[in-house]
Short mmCIF file of C-alpha atoms and ligand atoms in Angstrom, two decimals:
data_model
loop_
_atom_site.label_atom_id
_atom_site.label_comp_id
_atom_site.label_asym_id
_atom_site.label_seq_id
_atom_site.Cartn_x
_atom_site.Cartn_y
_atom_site.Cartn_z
CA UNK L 1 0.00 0.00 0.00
CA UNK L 2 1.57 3.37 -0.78
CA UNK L 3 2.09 5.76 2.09
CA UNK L 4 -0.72 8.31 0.34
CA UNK L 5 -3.56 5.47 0.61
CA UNK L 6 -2.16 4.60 4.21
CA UNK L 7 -2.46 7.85 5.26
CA UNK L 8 -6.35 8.42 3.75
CA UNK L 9 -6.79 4.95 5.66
CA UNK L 10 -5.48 6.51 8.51
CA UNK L 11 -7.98 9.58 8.72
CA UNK L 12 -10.66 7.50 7.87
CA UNK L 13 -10.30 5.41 10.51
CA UNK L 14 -9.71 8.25 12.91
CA UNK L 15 -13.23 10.04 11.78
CA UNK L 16 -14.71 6.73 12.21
CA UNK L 17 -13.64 6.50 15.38
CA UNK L 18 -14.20 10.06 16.59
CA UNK L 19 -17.52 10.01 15.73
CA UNK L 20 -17.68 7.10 17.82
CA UNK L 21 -15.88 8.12 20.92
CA UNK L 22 -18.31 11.81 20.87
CA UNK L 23 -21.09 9.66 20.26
CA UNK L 24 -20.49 7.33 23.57
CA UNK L 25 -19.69 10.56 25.39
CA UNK L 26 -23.34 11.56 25.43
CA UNK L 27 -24.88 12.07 28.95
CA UNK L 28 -21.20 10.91 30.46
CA UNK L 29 -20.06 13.77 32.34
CA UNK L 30 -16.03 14.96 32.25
CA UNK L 31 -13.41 16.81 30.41
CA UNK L 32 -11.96 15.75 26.86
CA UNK L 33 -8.29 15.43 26.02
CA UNK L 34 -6.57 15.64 22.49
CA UNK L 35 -3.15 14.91 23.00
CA UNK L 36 -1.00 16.41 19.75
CA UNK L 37 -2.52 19.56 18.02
CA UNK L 38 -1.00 19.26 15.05
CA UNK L 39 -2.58 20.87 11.95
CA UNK L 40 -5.73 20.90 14.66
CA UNK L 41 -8.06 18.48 12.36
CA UNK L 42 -8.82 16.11 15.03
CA UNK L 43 -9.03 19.12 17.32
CA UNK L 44 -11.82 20.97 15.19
CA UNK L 45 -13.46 17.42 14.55
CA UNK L 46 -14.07 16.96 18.48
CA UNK L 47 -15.05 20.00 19.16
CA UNK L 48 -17.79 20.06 16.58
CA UNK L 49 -18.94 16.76 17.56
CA UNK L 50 -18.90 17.76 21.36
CA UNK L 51 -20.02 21.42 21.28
CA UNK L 52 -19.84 22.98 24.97
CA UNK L 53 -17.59 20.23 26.14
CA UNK L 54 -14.45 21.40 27.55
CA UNK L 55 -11.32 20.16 25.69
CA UNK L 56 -8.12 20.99 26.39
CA UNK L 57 -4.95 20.32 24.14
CA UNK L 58 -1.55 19.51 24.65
CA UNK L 59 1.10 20.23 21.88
CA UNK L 60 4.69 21.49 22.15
CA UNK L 61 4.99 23.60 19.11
CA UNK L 62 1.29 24.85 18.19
CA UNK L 63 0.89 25.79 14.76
CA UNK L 64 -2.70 24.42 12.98
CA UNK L 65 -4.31 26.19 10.54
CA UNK L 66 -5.96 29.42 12.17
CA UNK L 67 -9.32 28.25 11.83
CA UNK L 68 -8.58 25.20 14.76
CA UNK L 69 -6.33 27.01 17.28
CA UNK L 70 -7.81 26.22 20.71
CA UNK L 71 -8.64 29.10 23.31
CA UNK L 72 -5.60 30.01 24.89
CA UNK L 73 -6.77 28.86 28.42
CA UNK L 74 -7.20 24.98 26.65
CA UNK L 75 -3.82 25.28 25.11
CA UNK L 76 -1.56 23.56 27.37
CA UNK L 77 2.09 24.18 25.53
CA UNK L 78 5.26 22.20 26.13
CA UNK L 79 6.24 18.82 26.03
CA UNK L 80 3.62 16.55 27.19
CA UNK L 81 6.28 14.20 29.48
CA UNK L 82 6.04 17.49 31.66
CA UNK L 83 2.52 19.20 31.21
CA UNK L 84 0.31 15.90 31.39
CA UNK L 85 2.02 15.27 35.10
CA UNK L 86 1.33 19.19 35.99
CA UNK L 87 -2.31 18.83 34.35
CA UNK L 88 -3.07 15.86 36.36
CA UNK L 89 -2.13 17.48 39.41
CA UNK L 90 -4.76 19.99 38.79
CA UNK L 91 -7.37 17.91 37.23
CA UNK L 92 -6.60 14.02 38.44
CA UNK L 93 -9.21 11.79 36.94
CA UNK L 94 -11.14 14.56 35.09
CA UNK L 95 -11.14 12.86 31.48
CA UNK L 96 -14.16 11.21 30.16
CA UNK L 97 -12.16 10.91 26.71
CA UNK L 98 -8.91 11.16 25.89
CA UNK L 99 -7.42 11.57 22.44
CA UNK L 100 -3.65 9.98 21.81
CA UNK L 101 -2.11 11.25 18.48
CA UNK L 102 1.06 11.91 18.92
CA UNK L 103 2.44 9.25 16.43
CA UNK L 104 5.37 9.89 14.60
CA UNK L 105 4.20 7.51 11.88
CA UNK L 106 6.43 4.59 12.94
CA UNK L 107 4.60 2.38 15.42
CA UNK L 108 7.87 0.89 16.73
CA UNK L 109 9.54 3.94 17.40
CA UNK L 110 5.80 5.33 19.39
CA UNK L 111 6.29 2.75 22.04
CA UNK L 112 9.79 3.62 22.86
CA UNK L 113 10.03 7.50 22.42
CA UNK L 114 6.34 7.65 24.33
CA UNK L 115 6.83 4.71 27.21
CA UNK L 116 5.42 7.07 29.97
CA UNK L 117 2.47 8.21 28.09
CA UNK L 118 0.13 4.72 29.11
CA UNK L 119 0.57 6.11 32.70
CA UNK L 120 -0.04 9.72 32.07
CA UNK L 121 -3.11 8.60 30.16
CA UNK L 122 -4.17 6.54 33.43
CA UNK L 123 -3.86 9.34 35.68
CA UNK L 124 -5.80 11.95 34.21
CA UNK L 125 -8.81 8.87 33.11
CA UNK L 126 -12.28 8.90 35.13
CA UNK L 127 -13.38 5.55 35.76
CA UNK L 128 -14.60 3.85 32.34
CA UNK L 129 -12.88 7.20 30.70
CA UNK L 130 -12.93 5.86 27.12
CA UNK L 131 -9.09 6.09 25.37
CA UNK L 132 -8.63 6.11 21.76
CA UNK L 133 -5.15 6.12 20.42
CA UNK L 134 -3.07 5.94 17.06
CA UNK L 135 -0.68 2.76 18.60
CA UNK L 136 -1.61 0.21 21.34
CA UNK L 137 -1.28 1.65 24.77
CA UNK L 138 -0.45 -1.26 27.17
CA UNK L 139 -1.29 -0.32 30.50
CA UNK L 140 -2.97 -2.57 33.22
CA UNK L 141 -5.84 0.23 33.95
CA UNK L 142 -6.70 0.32 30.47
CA UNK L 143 -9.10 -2.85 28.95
CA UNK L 144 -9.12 -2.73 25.10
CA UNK L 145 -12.39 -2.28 23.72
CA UNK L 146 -14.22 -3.00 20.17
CA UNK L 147 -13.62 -0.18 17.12
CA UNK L 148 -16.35 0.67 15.20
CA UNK L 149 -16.96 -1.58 12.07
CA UNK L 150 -14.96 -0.08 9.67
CA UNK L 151 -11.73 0.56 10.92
CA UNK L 152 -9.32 -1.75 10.49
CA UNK L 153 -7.28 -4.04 12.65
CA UNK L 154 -4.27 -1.78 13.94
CA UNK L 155 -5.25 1.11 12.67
CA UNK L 156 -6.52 2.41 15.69
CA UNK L 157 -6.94 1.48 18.90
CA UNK L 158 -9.42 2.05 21.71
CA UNK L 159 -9.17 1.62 25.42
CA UNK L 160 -11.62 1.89 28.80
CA UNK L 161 -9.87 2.80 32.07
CA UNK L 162 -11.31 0.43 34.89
CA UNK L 163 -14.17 1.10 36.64
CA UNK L 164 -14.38 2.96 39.78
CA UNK L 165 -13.87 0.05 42.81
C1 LIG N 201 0.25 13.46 14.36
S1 LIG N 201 0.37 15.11 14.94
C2 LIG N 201 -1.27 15.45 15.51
C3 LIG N 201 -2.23 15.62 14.38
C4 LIG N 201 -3.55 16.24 14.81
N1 LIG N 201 -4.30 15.39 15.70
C5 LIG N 201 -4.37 16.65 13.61
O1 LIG N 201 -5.43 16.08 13.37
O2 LIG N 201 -3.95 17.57 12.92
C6 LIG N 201 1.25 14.90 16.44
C7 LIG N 201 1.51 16.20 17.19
O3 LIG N 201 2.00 15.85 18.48
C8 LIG N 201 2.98 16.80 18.85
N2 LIG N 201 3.88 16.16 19.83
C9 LIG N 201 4.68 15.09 19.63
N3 LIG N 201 5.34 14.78 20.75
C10 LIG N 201 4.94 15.66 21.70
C11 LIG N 201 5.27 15.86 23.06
N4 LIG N 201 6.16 15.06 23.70
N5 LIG N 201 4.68 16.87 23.73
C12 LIG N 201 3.79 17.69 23.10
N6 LIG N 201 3.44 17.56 21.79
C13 LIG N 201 4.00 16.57 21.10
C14 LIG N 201 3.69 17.16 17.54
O4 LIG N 201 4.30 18.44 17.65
C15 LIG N 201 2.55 17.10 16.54
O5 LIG N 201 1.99 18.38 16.33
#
């Protein structure tokens, strides 16, 4: 498959899956997460599928297109290893959804260069918080769930955080 129909894959199967995620969010209470800015077209998709929910966004080096920049007080600048810890702090166990795409396109090199992420991810997850990620998160907290028909196998992957005991 060339790398242009992988990537159309790709946003298909995030759309599909977005739709799904805002969908389950109705009538579940929380804050939403989208970890990786980026051009801001997963940011703009959530927030028109979730109007009045508040989502705040992590990215080291914001620059989307205009039209998707987040509030400034949703923004949350710098390098995730350090502002997901400080977040949680401030907001432990707030996220009803949480949004990992902070791939660098090489699933291999994810799971090394993002190791702490799983447990960032756990800490700031309400009980049952649905997860949805570009690569497998592997996390003891975090119980893989069913994608949508649709997406493919490994193109996504989708995650609940354990219910409260
Ligand atoms: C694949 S892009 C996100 C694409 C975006 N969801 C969209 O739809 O346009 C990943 C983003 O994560 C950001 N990123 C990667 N590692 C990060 C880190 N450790 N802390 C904060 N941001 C990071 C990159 O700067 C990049 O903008």
């Amino acid at each position: 498959m060339s790398r242009l129909d992988s990537f159309i894959r790709r946003l298909e199967a995030q759309r599909l899956v977005l739709d799904w995620a805002a969908s389950s969010l109705r009538d579940v209470e929380g804050i939403v997460l989208e970890l990786g800015l980026g051009n801001g077209r997963t940011y703009d998709h959530l927030r028109e599928k979730l109007p009045g929910r508040d989502i705040h966004v992590f990215e080291k080096n914001p620059s989307p297109n205009p039209k998707s920049m987040p509030p400034v007080d949703r923004l949350v600048i710098g390098d995730m290893a350090q502002t997901l810890p400080a977040f949680a702090a401030r907001h432990p166990a707030e996220a009803a959804l949480i949004h990992a795409d902070v791939t660098t396109g090489v699933p291999e090199r994810d799971a090394v260069l993002f190791a702490w992420l799983p447990e960032q991810i756990v800490a700031l997850a309400r009980p049952n918080a649905l997860v949805v990620s570009g690569w497998a998160l592997a996390h003891p907290v975090l119980s893989g769930v069913p994608l949508p028909d649709g997406v493919p196998d490994g193109r996504y992957f989708a995650y609940r955080a354990k219910p409260a005991a």
